[in-house]
Amino acid sequence: QVPPVRGVALDRHQARLAILHVPDRPGMAAQIFGLLATENISVDTIIQSQRCRVINDIPTRDIAFTVAQEDAEIARNALSELAKTINCGEIIVDNAIAKVSIIGAGMIGCPGVAAQFFSALAKENINIQMITTSEIKISCVVAESDGVKALKVVHQAFDLAGKDKIHVPA
Amino acid sequence: QVPPVRGVALDRHQARLAILHVPDRPGMAAQIFGLLATENISVDTIIQSQRCRVINDIPTRDIAFTVAQEDAEIARNALSELAKTINCGEIIVDNAIAKVSIIGAGMIGCPGVAAQFFSALAKENINIQMITTSEIKISCVVAESDGVKALKVVHQAFDLAGKDKIHVPA
Ligand SMILES: C[C@@H](O)[C@H](N)C(=O)O
Ligand SMILES: C[C@@H](O)[C@H](N)C(=O)O
Protein backbone atom coordinates (compact mmCIF):
# COMPACT_ATOMS: atom_id res chain seq x y z
CA GLN A 1 0.00 0.00 0.00
CA VAL A 2 2.07 2.88 -1.31
CA PRO A 3 1.16 6.27 0.15
CA PRO A 4 0.49 8.59 -2.77
CA VAL A 5 2.88 11.22 -1.42
CA ARG A 6 6.21 10.17 0.02
CA GLY A 7 8.05 13.47 0.17
CA VAL A 8 7.95 17.22 -0.17
CA ALA A 9 10.71 19.29 -1.74
CA LEU A 10 11.46 22.98 -1.63
CA ASP A 11 13.73 24.89 -3.96
CA ARG A 12 14.25 28.54 -3.14
CA HIS A 13 17.06 29.08 -5.59
CA GLN A 14 15.16 29.32 -8.79
CA ALA A 15 14.17 32.36 -10.76
CA ARG A 16 11.32 32.56 -13.22
CA LEU A 17 11.58 34.09 -16.66
CA ALA A 18 8.51 34.86 -18.69
CA ILE A 19 8.71 35.66 -22.39
CA LEU A 20 5.53 37.49 -23.23
CA HIS A 21 3.67 37.42 -26.51
CA VAL A 22 5.70 34.84 -28.39
CA PRO A 23 4.19 34.54 -31.88
CA ASP A 24 2.22 31.33 -31.76
CA ARG A 25 3.67 29.48 -34.71
CA PRO A 26 5.94 26.44 -35.04
CA GLY A 27 9.59 26.98 -34.31
CA MET A 28 9.41 29.59 -31.60
CA ALA A 29 9.86 27.30 -28.61
CA ALA A 30 12.58 25.46 -30.52
CA GLN A 31 14.53 28.67 -31.11
CA ILE A 32 14.17 29.89 -27.54
CA PHE A 33 15.27 26.71 -25.83
CA GLY A 34 17.80 25.94 -28.53
CA LEU A 35 19.50 29.24 -27.75
CA LEU A 36 19.45 28.58 -24.00
CA ALA A 37 20.99 25.17 -24.62
CA THR A 38 23.73 26.68 -26.76
CA GLU A 39 24.48 29.05 -23.89
CA ASN A 40 24.57 26.01 -21.60
CA ILE A 41 21.79 27.36 -19.43
CA SER A 42 20.05 24.55 -17.61
CA VAL A 43 16.29 25.00 -17.54
CA ASP A 44 14.39 23.41 -14.67
CA THR A 45 10.71 23.80 -15.53
CA ILE A 46 8.97 25.00 -18.68
CA ILE A 47 5.35 26.07 -18.52
CA GLN A 48 3.33 27.18 -21.51
CA SER A 49 -0.39 27.35 -21.11
CA GLN A 50 -3.16 27.36 -23.62
CA ARG A 51 -4.04 31.03 -23.48
CA CYS A 52 -3.53 32.50 -26.90
CA ARG A 53 -3.87 36.28 -27.27
CA VAL A 54 -4.08 38.04 -30.58
CA ILE A 55 -1.88 41.13 -30.67
CA ASN A 56 -1.72 43.23 -33.84
CA ASP A 57 -3.54 40.38 -35.62
CA ILE A 58 -0.87 37.88 -34.56
CA PRO A 59 -1.79 35.02 -32.22
CA THR A 60 0.69 34.90 -29.34
CA ARG A 61 1.40 32.88 -26.21
CA ASP A 62 3.50 33.52 -23.13
CA ILE A 63 6.23 31.01 -22.28
CA ALA A 64 7.55 30.79 -18.73
CA PHE A 65 10.48 28.79 -17.45
CA THR A 66 12.64 28.57 -14.36
CA VAL A 67 16.41 28.50 -14.00
CA ALA A 68 18.85 28.70 -11.11
CA GLN A 69 18.85 32.24 -9.74
CA GLU A 70 22.47 32.76 -10.75
CA ASP A 71 21.55 32.06 -14.38
CA ALA A 72 18.59 34.42 -14.60
CA GLU A 73 20.40 37.46 -15.97
CA ILE A 74 22.52 35.37 -18.34
CA ALA A 75 19.32 33.83 -19.66
CA ARG A 76 17.64 37.20 -20.05
CA ASN A 77 20.62 38.66 -21.89
CA ALA A 78 20.91 35.63 -24.13
CA LEU A 79 17.26 35.95 -25.09
CA SER A 80 17.15 39.70 -25.62
CA GLU A 81 18.79 39.46 -29.03
CA LEU A 82 16.53 36.62 -30.14
CA ALA A 83 13.56 38.58 -28.86
CA LYS A 84 14.06 41.19 -31.59
CA THR A 85 14.32 38.53 -34.29
CA ILE A 86 11.21 36.59 -33.30
CA ASN A 87 9.34 39.76 -32.41
CA CYS A 88 8.06 38.68 -29.03
CA GLY A 89 7.21 41.03 -26.16
CA GLU A 90 9.20 41.77 -23.04
CA ILE A 91 11.15 39.27 -20.96
CA ILE A 92 10.31 39.44 -17.27
CA VAL A 93 12.57 38.03 -14.55
CA ASP A 94 11.27 37.21 -11.07
CA ASN A 95 13.92 36.10 -8.58
CA ALA A 96 11.65 35.94 -5.58
CA ILE A 97 10.02 32.60 -6.13
CA ALA A 98 10.15 29.20 -4.47
CA LYS A 99 9.11 25.89 -6.00
CA VAL A 100 7.44 23.47 -3.59
CA SER A 101 6.71 19.98 -4.86
CA ILE A 102 5.04 16.83 -3.62
CA ILE A 103 6.55 13.60 -4.84
CA GLY A 104 5.15 10.12 -4.87
CA ALA A 105 4.77 7.05 -7.03
CA GLY A 106 1.19 6.56 -5.98
CA MET A 107 -0.25 9.89 -7.11
CA ILE A 108 -1.55 9.04 -10.54
CA GLY A 109 -5.26 8.48 -10.59
CA CYS A 110 -5.61 9.83 -7.04
CA PRO A 111 -7.94 12.74 -7.74
CA GLY A 112 -7.73 14.24 -4.28
CA VAL A 113 -3.98 14.62 -3.94
CA ALA A 114 -3.58 17.84 -5.90
CA ALA A 115 -6.57 19.37 -4.10
CA GLN A 116 -5.07 18.40 -0.74
CA PHE A 117 -1.80 20.08 -1.70
CA PHE A 118 -3.52 23.26 -2.86
CA SER A 119 -5.75 23.33 0.26
CA ALA A 120 -2.77 23.07 2.58
CA LEU A 121 -1.30 26.15 0.92
CA ALA A 122 -4.63 27.98 0.85
CA LYS A 123 -5.18 27.47 4.60
CA GLU A 124 -1.98 29.41 5.23
CA ASN A 125 -3.02 32.09 2.78
CA ILE A 126 -0.18 31.16 0.42
CA ASN A 127 -0.99 32.22 -3.12
CA ILE A 128 -0.19 29.73 -5.88
CA GLN A 129 1.50 31.45 -8.82
CA MET A 130 2.19 28.50 -11.10
CA ILE A 131 1.22 24.84 -11.18
CA THR A 132 2.84 22.02 -13.08
CA THR A 133 2.25 18.28 -12.74
CA SER A 134 3.51 14.88 -13.76
CA GLU A 135 2.58 11.39 -12.58
CA ILE A 136 5.13 11.45 -9.81
CA LYS A 137 5.35 15.13 -8.98
CA ILE A 138 3.10 18.14 -8.47
CA SER A 139 4.87 21.49 -8.17
CA CYS A 140 3.61 24.89 -7.15
CA VAL A 141 5.55 28.10 -7.55
CA VAL A 142 4.89 30.48 -4.66
CA ALA A 143 6.53 33.65 -3.43
CA GLU A 144 10.02 32.98 -2.09
CA SER A 145 8.99 34.37 1.29
CA ASP A 146 6.28 31.69 1.52
CA GLY A 147 8.66 28.85 0.69
CA VAL A 148 9.62 27.53 4.10
CA LYS A 149 6.07 27.86 5.47
CA ALA A 150 4.77 26.04 2.39
CA LEU A 151 7.20 23.16 2.95
CA LYS A 152 6.09 22.86 6.55
CA VAL A 153 2.34 22.90 5.98
CA VAL A 154 2.40 20.55 3.02
CA HIS A 155 4.55 18.20 5.05
CA GLN A 156 1.97 18.22 7.83
CA ALA A 157 -0.93 17.88 5.41
CA PHE A 158 0.49 14.62 4.09
CA ASP A 159 1.49 13.38 7.49
CA LEU A 160 5.17 13.12 6.64
CA ALA A 161 6.53 14.20 9.99
CA GLY A 162 10.04 12.99 10.45
CA LYS A 163 10.35 11.31 7.07
CA ASP A 164 11.38 12.31 3.60
CA LYS A 165 11.53 16.04 4.10
CA ILE A 166 13.64 16.78 1.06
CA HIS A 167 14.77 20.30 1.72
CA VAL A 168 17.08 21.78 -0.89
CA PRO A 169 19.70 23.42 1.34
CA ALA A 170 19.53 27.19 1.54
CA GLN B 1 25.67 5.77 -20.19
CA VAL B 2 21.93 6.32 -20.01
CA PRO B 3 20.41 7.96 -23.11
CA PRO B 4 18.50 11.02 -21.92
CA VAL B 5 15.35 9.96 -23.77
CA ARG B 6 14.27 6.33 -23.70
CA GLY B 7 10.73 6.59 -25.00
CA VAL B 8 8.00 8.68 -26.56
CA ALA B 9 4.34 8.48 -25.60
CA LEU B 10 1.20 9.73 -27.32
CA ASP B 11 -2.20 10.19 -25.75
CA ARG B 12 -4.98 11.23 -28.10
CA HIS B 13 -7.76 10.65 -25.60
CA GLN B 14 -7.44 13.72 -23.51
CA ALA B 15 -9.43 16.90 -23.55
CA ARG B 16 -8.29 20.23 -22.24
CA LEU B 17 -10.36 22.49 -20.02
CA ALA B 18 -9.36 26.06 -19.40
CA ILE B 19 -10.93 28.11 -16.62
CA LEU B 20 -10.35 31.71 -17.54
CA HIS B 21 -9.86 34.61 -15.17
CA VAL B 22 -9.76 32.77 -11.86
CA PRO B 23 -9.38 35.40 -9.14
CA ASP B 24 -5.74 35.16 -8.14
CA ARG B 25 -6.05 34.64 -4.41
CA PRO B 26 -5.43 31.65 -2.14
CA GLY B 27 -8.04 28.94 -2.16
CA MET B 28 -9.17 29.05 -5.76
CA ALA B 29 -7.12 26.13 -7.05
CA ALA B 30 -8.02 24.20 -3.92
CA GLN B 31 -11.75 24.68 -4.52
CA ILE B 32 -11.56 23.80 -8.21
CA PHE B 33 -9.59 20.62 -7.84
CA GLY B 34 -11.33 19.72 -4.61
CA LEU B 35 -14.63 19.76 -6.47
CA LEU B 36 -13.26 17.65 -9.32
CA ALA B 37 -11.95 15.15 -6.80
CA THR B 38 -15.33 14.97 -5.08
CA GLU B 39 -16.87 14.22 -8.48
CA ASN B 40 -14.21 11.53 -8.91
CA ILE B 41 -12.86 13.14 -12.03
CA SER B 42 -9.27 12.12 -12.62
CA VAL B 43 -7.12 15.02 -13.75
CA ASP B 44 -4.05 14.19 -15.85
CA THR B 45 -2.12 17.43 -16.16
CA ILE B 46 -2.58 20.82 -14.51
CA ILE B 47 -0.93 23.87 -16.00
CA GLN B 48 -1.11 27.33 -14.49
CA SER B 49 1.31 29.86 -15.78
CA GLN B 50 2.52 33.11 -14.33
CA ARG B 51 0.48 35.48 -16.43
CA CYS B 52 -1.70 37.52 -14.14
CA ARG B 53 -4.27 39.81 -15.75
CA VAL B 54 -6.18 42.45 -13.85
CA ILE B 55 -9.87 42.45 -14.76
CA ASN B 56 -12.23 44.90 -13.08
CA ASP B 57 -9.40 45.66 -10.63
CA ILE B 58 -9.10 41.99 -9.67
CA PRO B 59 -5.87 40.11 -10.49
CA THR B 60 -6.74 36.86 -12.26
CA ARG B 61 -5.03 33.83 -13.76
CA ASP B 62 -6.14 31.15 -16.17
CA ILE B 63 -5.93 27.52 -15.03
CA ALA B 64 -5.82 24.74 -17.61
CA PHE B 65 -6.00 21.02 -17.03
CA THR B 66 -6.56 17.85 -19.01
CA VAL B 67 -8.90 14.95 -18.41
CA ALA B 68 -9.96 11.89 -20.37
CA GLN B 69 -12.18 12.98 -23.26
CA GLU B 70 -15.17 11.14 -21.81
CA ASP B 71 -14.91 13.21 -18.62
CA ALA B 72 -14.71 16.63 -20.29
CA GLU B 73 -18.39 17.51 -20.20
CA ILE B 74 -18.84 16.08 -16.69
CA ALA B 75 -15.94 18.25 -15.56
CA ARG B 76 -17.35 21.32 -17.27
CA ASN B 77 -20.78 20.81 -15.73
CA ALA B 78 -19.32 20.19 -12.30
CA LEU B 79 -17.38 23.43 -12.49
CA SER B 80 -20.12 25.62 -13.91
CA GLU B 81 -21.81 26.00 -10.53
CA LEU B 82 -18.56 26.74 -8.74
CA ALA B 83 -17.72 29.23 -11.47
CA LYS B 84 -20.55 31.48 -10.32
CA THR B 85 -19.44 31.29 -6.69
CA ILE B 86 -15.80 32.07 -7.30
CA ASN B 87 -16.62 34.56 -10.02
CA CYS B 88 -14.21 33.29 -12.65
CA GLY B 89 -14.68 33.68 -16.41
CA GLU B 90 -15.78 31.10 -18.92
CA ILE B 91 -14.79 27.46 -19.01
CA ILE B 92 -13.50 26.35 -22.40
CA VAL B 93 -13.33 22.71 -23.49
CA ASP B 94 -11.08 21.54 -26.32
CA ASN B 95 -11.44 17.89 -27.24
CA ALA B 96 -9.14 17.98 -30.25
CA ILE B 97 -5.79 17.75 -28.53
CA ALA B 98 -3.06 15.17 -28.24
CA LYS B 99 -0.36 15.00 -25.60
CA VAL B 100 3.03 13.82 -26.83
CA SER B 101 5.73 13.22 -24.24
CA ILE B 102 9.38 12.26 -24.14
CA ILE B 103 10.42 10.15 -21.19
CA GLY B 104 13.83 9.43 -19.79
CA ALA B 105 15.80 9.25 -16.58
CA GLY B 106 18.74 11.07 -18.04
CA MET B 107 17.03 14.30 -19.06
CA ILE B 108 17.66 16.49 -16.06
CA GLY B 109 20.48 18.89 -16.62
CA CYS B 110 20.61 18.08 -20.35
CA PRO B 111 19.87 21.53 -21.72
CA GLY B 112 19.47 20.46 -25.31
CA VAL B 113 16.81 17.78 -24.91
CA ALA B 114 13.78 20.06 -24.73
CA ALA B 115 15.05 22.09 -27.69
CA GLN B 116 15.56 18.90 -29.69
CA PHE B 117 11.96 17.84 -28.93
CA PHE B 118 10.54 21.23 -29.90
CA SER B 119 12.68 21.36 -33.08
CA ALA B 120 11.45 17.96 -34.21
CA LEU B 121 7.89 19.24 -33.97
CA ALA B 122 8.75 22.58 -35.59
CA LYS B 123 10.35 20.89 -38.62
CA GLU B 124 7.00 19.26 -39.34
CA ASN B 125 5.20 22.54 -38.83
CA ILE B 126 3.45 21.18 -35.72
CA ASN B 127 2.39 24.01 -33.45
CA ILE B 128 3.01 23.53 -29.73
CA GLN B 129 -0.03 24.60 -27.70
CA MET B 130 1.12 23.75 -24.17
CA ILE B 131 4.37 22.66 -22.54
CA THR B 132 4.90 21.01 -19.20
CA THR B 133 8.05 19.41 -17.81
CA SER B 134 9.43 17.32 -15.00
CA GLU B 135 12.82 15.68 -14.53
CA ILE B 136 11.76 12.52 -16.30
CA LYS B 137 9.15 13.79 -18.74
CA ILE B 138 8.58 16.66 -21.14
CA SER B 139 5.08 16.91 -22.61
CA CYS B 140 3.71 19.00 -25.43
CA VAL B 141 0.04 19.41 -26.19
CA VAL B 142 -0.58 19.66 -29.93
CA ALA B 143 -3.65 19.46 -32.14
CA GLU B 144 -5.12 15.97 -32.11
CA SER B 145 -4.68 15.76 -35.90
CA ASP B 146 -0.92 16.25 -35.41
CA GLY B 147 -0.62 13.54 -32.78
CA VAL B 148 0.50 10.55 -34.78
CA LYS B 149 2.89 12.59 -36.92
CA ALA B 150 4.33 14.11 -33.76
CA LEU B 151 4.94 10.67 -32.25
CA LYS B 152 6.73 9.56 -35.41
CA VAL B 153 9.02 12.56 -35.82
CA VAL B 154 9.99 12.78 -32.17
CA HIS B 155 10.73 9.08 -32.24
CA GLN B 156 13.05 9.59 -35.18
CA ALA B 157 14.64 12.69 -33.65
CA PHE B 158 15.75 10.68 -30.64
CA ASP B 159 16.78 7.68 -32.66
CA LEU B 160 14.37 5.33 -30.93
CA ALA B 161 13.50 3.23 -33.96
CA GLY B 162 12.17 -0.08 -32.93
CA LYS B 163 12.35 0.48 -29.20
CA ASP B 164 10.14 1.94 -26.55
CA LYS B 165 7.45 3.41 -28.74
CA ILE B 166 4.81 3.72 -26.04
CA HIS B 167 1.71 4.36 -28.09
CA VAL B 168 -1.51 4.70 -26.11
CA PRO B 169 -3.86 2.55 -28.21
CA ALA B 170 -6.42 4.44 -30.26
C1 LIG C 1 4.49 29.56 -28.61
C2 LIG C 1 5.33 28.44 -29.14
O1 LIG C 1 5.30 27.33 -28.28
C3 LIG C 1 4.91 28.01 -30.54
N1 LIG C 1 3.54 27.58 -30.55
C4 LIG C 1 5.83 26.90 -31.04
O2 LIG C 1 5.37 25.88 -31.45
O3 LIG C 1 7.01 27.02 -31.00
C1 LIG D 1 -5.22 31.13 -9.41
C2 LIG D 1 -5.10 30.23 -8.22
O1 LIG D 1 -4.09 29.29 -8.43
C3 LIG D 1 -4.83 31.00 -6.93
N1 LIG D 1 -3.63 31.77 -7.04
C4 LIG D 1 -4.76 30.03 -5.76
O2 LIG D 1 -3.82 30.05 -5.01
O3 LIG D 1 -5.60 29.20 -5.57
Coordinates of C-alpha atoms and ligand atoms in Angstrom, one line a residue:
Chain A
Q1 CA 0.0 0.0 0.0
V2 CA 2.1 2.9 -1.3
P3 CA 1.2 6.3 0.2
P4 CA 0.5 8.6 -2.8
V5 CA 2.9 11.2 -1.4
R6 CA 6.2 10.2 0.0
G7 CA 8.1 13.5 0.2
V8 CA 7.9 17.2 -0.2
A9 CA 10.7 19.3 -1.7
L10 CA 11.5 23.0 -1.6
D11 CA 13.7 24.9 -4.0
R12 CA 14.2 28.5 -3.1
H13 CA 17.1 29.1 -5.6
Q14 CA 15.2 29.3 -8.8
A15 CA 14.2 32.4 -10.8
R16 CA 11.3 32.6 -13.2
L17 CA 11.6 34.1 -16.7
A18 CA 8.5 34.9 -18.7
I19 CA 8.7 35.7 -22.4
L20 CA 5.5 37.5 -23.2
H21 CA 3.7 37.4 -26.5
V22 CA 5.7 34.8 -28.4
P23 CA 4.2 34.5 -31.9
D24 CA 2.2 31.3 -31.8
R25 CA 3.7 29.5 -34.7
P26 CA 5.9 26.4 -35.0
G27 CA 9.6 27.0 -34.3
M28 CA 9.4 29.6 -31.6
A29 CA 9.9 27.3 -28.6
A30 CA 12.6 25.5 -30.5
Q31 CA 14.5 28.7 -31.1
I32 CA 14.2 29.9 -27.5
F33 CA 15.3 26.7 -25.8
G34 CA 17.8 25.9 -28.5
L35 CA 19.5 29.2 -27.7
L36 CA 19.4 28.6 -24.0
A37 CA 21.0 25.2 -24.6
T38 CA 23.7 26.7 -26.8
E39 CA 24.5 29.0 -23.9
N40 CA 24.6 26.0 -21.6
I41 CA 21.8 27.4 -19.4
S42 CA 20.1 24.6 -17.6
V43 CA 16.3 25.0 -17.5
D44 CA 14.4 23.4 -14.7
T45 CA 10.7 23.8 -15.5
I46 CA 9.0 25.0 -18.7
I47 CA 5.3 26.1 -18.5
Q48 CA 3.3 27.2 -21.5
S49 CA -0.4 27.3 -21.1
Q50 CA -3.2 27.4 -23.6
R51 CA -4.0 31.0 -23.5
C52 CA -3.5 32.5 -26.9
R53 CA -3.9 36.3 -27.3
V54 CA -4.1 38.0 -30.6
I55 CA -1.9 41.1 -30.7
N56 CA -1.7 43.2 -33.8
D57 CA -3.5 40.4 -35.6
I58 CA -0.9 37.9 -34.6
P59 CA -1.8 35.0 -32.2
T60 CA 0.7 34.9 -29.3
R61 CA 1.4 32.9 -26.2
D62 CA 3.5 33.5 -23.1
I63 CA 6.2 31.0 -22.3
A64 CA 7.6 30.8 -18.7
F65 CA 10.5 28.8 -17.5
T66 CA 12.6 28.6 -14.4
V67 CA 16.4 28.5 -14.0
A68 CA 18.9 28.7 -11.1
Q69 CA 18.9 32.2 -9.7
E70 CA 22.5 32.8 -10.8
D71 CA 21.5 32.1 -14.4
A72 CA 18.6 34.4 -14.6
E73 CA 20.4 37.5 -16.0
I74 CA 22.5 35.4 -18.3
A75 CA 19.3 33.8 -19.7
R76 CA 17.6 37.2 -20.0
N77 CA 20.6 38.7 -21.9
A78 CA 20.9 35.6 -24.1
L79 CA 17.3 35.9 -25.1
S80 CA 17.2 39.7 -25.6
E81 CA 18.8 39.5 -29.0
L82 CA 16.5 36.6 -30.1
A83 CA 13.6 38.6 -28.9
K84 CA 14.1 41.2 -31.6
T85 CA 14.3 38.5 -34.3
I86 CA 11.2 36.6 -33.3
N87 CA 9.3 39.8 -32.4
C88 CA 8.1 38.7 -29.0
G89 CA 7.2 41.0 -26.2
E90 CA 9.2 41.8 -23.0
I91 CA 11.1 39.3 -21.0
I92 CA 10.3 39.4 -17.3
V93 CA 12.6 38.0 -14.5
D94 CA 11.3 37.2 -11.1
N95 CA 13.9 36.1 -8.6
A96 CA 11.7 35.9 -5.6
I97 CA 10.0 32.6 -6.1
A98 CA 10.1 29.2 -4.5
K99 CA 9.1 25.9 -6.0
V100 CA 7.4 23.5 -3.6
S101 CA 6.7 20.0 -4.9
I102 CA 5.0 16.8 -3.6
I103 CA 6.6 13.6 -4.8
G104 CA 5.2 10.1 -4.9
A105 CA 4.8 7.1 -7.0
G106 CA 1.2 6.6 -6.0
M107 CA -0.2 9.9 -7.1
I108 CA -1.5 9.0 -10.5
G109 CA -5.3 8.5 -10.6
C110 CA -5.6 9.8 -7.0
P111 CA -7.9 12.7 -7.7
G112 CA -7.7 14.2 -4.3
V113 CA -4.0 14.6 -3.9
A114 CA -3.6 17.8 -5.9
A115 CA -6.6 19.4 -4.1
Q116 CA -5.1 18.4 -0.7
F117 CA -1.8 20.1 -1.7
F118 CA -3.5 23.3 -2.9
S119 CA -5.7 23.3 0.3
A120 CA -2.8 23.1 2.6
L121 CA -1.3 26.1 0.9
A122 CA -4.6 28.0 0.9
K123 CA -5.2 27.5 4.6
E124 CA -2.0 29.4 5.2
N125 CA -3.0 32.1 2.8
I126 CA -0.2 31.2 0.4
N127 CA -1.0 32.2 -3.1
I128 CA -0.2 29.7 -5.9
Q129 CA 1.5 31.5 -8.8
M130 CA 2.2 28.5 -11.1
I131 CA 1.2 24.8 -11.2
T132 CA 2.8 22.0 -13.1
T133 CA 2.3 18.3 -12.7
S134 CA 3.5 14.9 -13.8
E135 CA 2.6 11.4 -12.6
I136 CA 5.1 11.4 -9.8
K137 CA 5.4 15.1 -9.0
I138 CA 3.1 18.1 -8.5
S139 CA 4.9 21.5 -8.2
C140 CA 3.6 24.9 -7.1
V141 CA 5.6 28.1 -7.6
V142 CA 4.9 30.5 -4.7
A143 CA 6.5 33.7 -3.4
E144 CA 10.0 33.0 -2.1
S145 CA 9.0 34.4 1.3
D146 CA 6.3 31.7 1.5
G147 CA 8.7 28.8 0.7
V148 CA 9.6 27.5 4.1
K149 CA 6.1 27.9 5.5
A150 CA 4.8 26.0 2.4
L151 CA 7.2 23.2 3.0
K152 CA 6.1 22.9 6.5
V153 CA 2.3 22.9 6.0
V154 CA 2.4 20.6 3.0
H155 CA 4.6 18.2 5.0
Q156 CA 2.0 18.2 7.8
A157 CA -0.9 17.9 5.4
F158 CA 0.5 14.6 4.1
D159 CA 1.5 13.4 7.5
L160 CA 5.2 13.1 6.6
A161 CA 6.5 14.2 10.0
G162 CA 10.0 13.0 10.5
K163 CA 10.3 11.3 7.1
D164 CA 11.4 12.3 3.6
K165 CA 11.5 16.0 4.1
I166 CA 13.6 16.8 1.1
H167 CA 14.8 20.3 1.7
V168 CA 17.1 21.8 -0.9
P169 CA 19.7 23.4 1.3
A170 CA 19.5 27.2 1.5
Chain B
Q1 CA 25.7 5.8 -20.2
V2 CA 21.9 6.3 -20.0
P3 CA 20.4 8.0 -23.1
P4 CA 18.5 11.0 -21.9
V5 CA 15.3 10.0 -23.8
R6 CA 14.3 6.3 -23.7
G7 CA 10.7 6.6 -25.0
V8 CA 8.0 8.7 -26.6
A9 CA 4.3 8.5 -25.6
L10 CA 1.2 9.7 -27.3
D11 CA -2.2 10.2 -25.7
R12 CA -5.0 11.2 -28.1
H13 CA -7.8 10.7 -25.6
Q14 CA -7.4 13.7 -23.5
A15 CA -9.4 16.9 -23.6
R16 CA -8.3 20.2 -22.2
L17 CA -10.4 22.5 -20.0
A18 CA -9.4 26.1 -19.4
I19 CA -10.9 28.1 -16.6
L20 CA -10.4 31.7 -17.5
H21 CA -9.9 34.6 -15.2
V22 CA -9.8 32.8 -11.9
P23 CA -9.4 35.4 -9.1
D24 CA -5.7 35.2 -8.1
R25 CA -6.0 34.6 -4.4
P26 CA -5.4 31.6 -2.1
G27 CA -8.0 28.9 -2.2
M28 CA -9.2 29.1 -5.8
A29 CA -7.1 26.1 -7.1
A30 CA -8.0 24.2 -3.9
Q31 CA -11.8 24.7 -4.5
I32 CA -11.6 23.8 -8.2
F33 CA -9.6 20.6 -7.8
G34 CA -11.3 19.7 -4.6
L35 CA -14.6 19.8 -6.5
L36 CA -13.3 17.7 -9.3
A37 CA -11.9 15.2 -6.8
T38 CA -15.3 15.0 -5.1
E39 CA -16.9 14.2 -8.5
N40 CA -14.2 11.5 -8.9
I41 CA -12.9 13.1 -12.0
S42 CA -9.3 12.1 -12.6
V43 CA -7.1 15.0 -13.8
D44 CA -4.1 14.2 -15.8
T45 CA -2.1 17.4 -16.2
I46 CA -2.6 20.8 -14.5
I47 CA -0.9 23.9 -16.0
Q48 CA -1.1 27.3 -14.5
S49 CA 1.3 29.9 -15.8
Q50 CA 2.5 33.1 -14.3
R51 CA 0.5 35.5 -16.4
C52 CA -1.7 37.5 -14.1
R53 CA -4.3 39.8 -15.7
V54 CA -6.2 42.4 -13.9
I55 CA -9.9 42.4 -14.8
N56 CA -12.2 44.9 -13.1
D57 CA -9.4 45.7 -10.6
I58 CA -9.1 42.0 -9.7
P59 CA -5.9 40.1 -10.5
T60 CA -6.7 36.9 -12.3
R61 CA -5.0 33.8 -13.8
D62 CA -6.1 31.1 -16.2
I63 CA -5.9 27.5 -15.0
A64 CA -5.8 24.7 -17.6
F65 CA -6.0 21.0 -17.0
T66 CA -6.6 17.9 -19.0
V67 CA -8.9 14.9 -18.4
A68 CA -10.0 11.9 -20.4
Q69 CA -12.2 13.0 -23.3
E70 CA -15.2 11.1 -21.8
D71 CA -14.9 13.2 -18.6
A72 CA -14.7 16.6 -20.3
E73 CA -18.4 17.5 -20.2
I74 CA -18.8 16.1 -16.7
A75 CA -15.9 18.3 -15.6
R76 CA -17.4 21.3 -17.3
N77 CA -20.8 20.8 -15.7
A78 CA -19.3 20.2 -12.3
L79 CA -17.4 23.4 -12.5
S80 CA -20.1 25.6 -13.9
E81 CA -21.8 26.0 -10.5
L82 CA -18.6 26.7 -8.7
A83 CA -17.7 29.2 -11.5
K84 CA -20.6 31.5 -10.3
T85 CA -19.4 31.3 -6.7
I86 CA -15.8 32.1 -7.3
N87 CA -16.6 34.6 -10.0
C88 CA -14.2 33.3 -12.7
G89 CA -14.7 33.7 -16.4
E90 CA -15.8 31.1 -18.9
I91 CA -14.8 27.5 -19.0
I92 CA -13.5 26.4 -22.4
V93 CA -13.3 22.7 -23.5
D94 CA -11.1 21.5 -26.3
N95 CA -11.4 17.9 -27.2
A96 CA -9.1 18.0 -30.2
I97 CA -5.8 17.8 -28.5
A98 CA -3.1 15.2 -28.2
K99 CA -0.4 15.0 -25.6
V100 CA 3.0 13.8 -26.8
S101 CA 5.7 13.2 -24.2
I102 CA 9.4 12.3 -24.1
I103 CA 10.4 10.2 -21.2
G104 CA 13.8 9.4 -19.8
A105 CA 15.8 9.2 -16.6
G106 CA 18.7 11.1 -18.0
M107 CA 17.0 14.3 -19.1
I108 CA 17.7 16.5 -16.1
G109 CA 20.5 18.9 -16.6
C110 CA 20.6 18.1 -20.3
P111 CA 19.9 21.5 -21.7
G112 CA 19.5 20.5 -25.3
V113 CA 16.8 17.8 -24.9
A114 CA 13.8 20.1 -24.7
A115 CA 15.1 22.1 -27.7
Q116 CA 15.6 18.9 -29.7
F117 CA 12.0 17.8 -28.9
F118 CA 10.5 21.2 -29.9
S119 CA 12.7 21.4 -33.1
A120 CA 11.5 18.0 -34.2
L121 CA 7.9 19.2 -34.0
A122 CA 8.8 22.6 -35.6
K123 CA 10.4 20.9 -38.6
E124 CA 7.0 19.3 -39.3
N125 CA 5.2 22.5 -38.8
I126 CA 3.4 21.2 -35.7
N127 CA 2.4 24.0 -33.5
I128 CA 3.0 23.5 -29.7
Q129 CA 0.0 24.6 -27.7
M130 CA 1.1 23.7 -24.2
I131 CA 4.4 22.7 -22.5
T132 CA 4.9 21.0 -19.2
T133 CA 8.1 19.4 -17.8
S134 CA 9.4 17.3 -15.0
E135 CA 12.8 15.7 -14.5
I136 CA 11.8 12.5 -16.3
K137 CA 9.2 13.8 -18.7
I138 CA 8.6 16.7 -21.1
S139 CA 5.1 16.9 -22.6
C140 CA 3.7 19.0 -25.4
V141 CA 0.0 19.4 -26.2
V142 CA -0.6 19.7 -29.9
A143 CA -3.6 19.5 -32.1
E144 CA -5.1 16.0 -32.1
S145 CA -4.7 15.8 -35.9
D146 CA -0.9 16.3 -35.4
G147 CA -0.6 13.5 -32.8
V148 CA 0.5 10.5 -34.8
K149 CA 2.9 12.6 -36.9
A150 CA 4.3 14.1 -33.8
L151 CA 4.9 10.7 -32.2
K152 CA 6.7 9.6 -35.4
V153 CA 9.0 12.6 -35.8
V154 CA 10.0 12.8 -32.2
H155 CA 10.7 9.1 -32.2
Q156 CA 13.1 9.6 -35.2
A157 CA 14.6 12.7 -33.6
F158 CA 15.7 10.7 -30.6
D159 CA 16.8 7.7 -32.7
L160 CA 14.4 5.3 -30.9
A161 CA 13.5 3.2 -34.0
G162 CA 12.2 -0.1 -32.9
K163 CA 12.3 0.5 -29.2
D164 CA 10.1 1.9 -26.5
K165 CA 7.4 3.4 -28.7
I166 CA 4.8 3.7 -26.0
H167 CA 1.7 4.4 -28.1
V168 CA -1.5 4.7 -26.1
P169 CA -3.9 2.6 -28.2
A170 CA -6.4 4.4 -30.3
Ligands
LIG1 C1 4.5 29.6 -28.6 C2 5.3 28.4 -29.1 O1 5.3 27.3 -28.3 C3 4.9 28.0 -30.5 N1 3.5 27.6 -30.5 C4 5.8 26.9 -31.0 O2 5.4 25.9 -31.5 O3 7.0 27.0 -31.0
LIG2 C1 -5.2 31.1 -9.4 C2 -5.1 30.2 -8.2 O1 -4.1 29.3 -8.4 C3 -4.8 31.0 -6.9 N1 -3.6 31.8 -7.0 C4 -4.8 30.0 -5.8 O2 -3.8 30.0 -5.0 O3 -5.6 29.2 -5.6

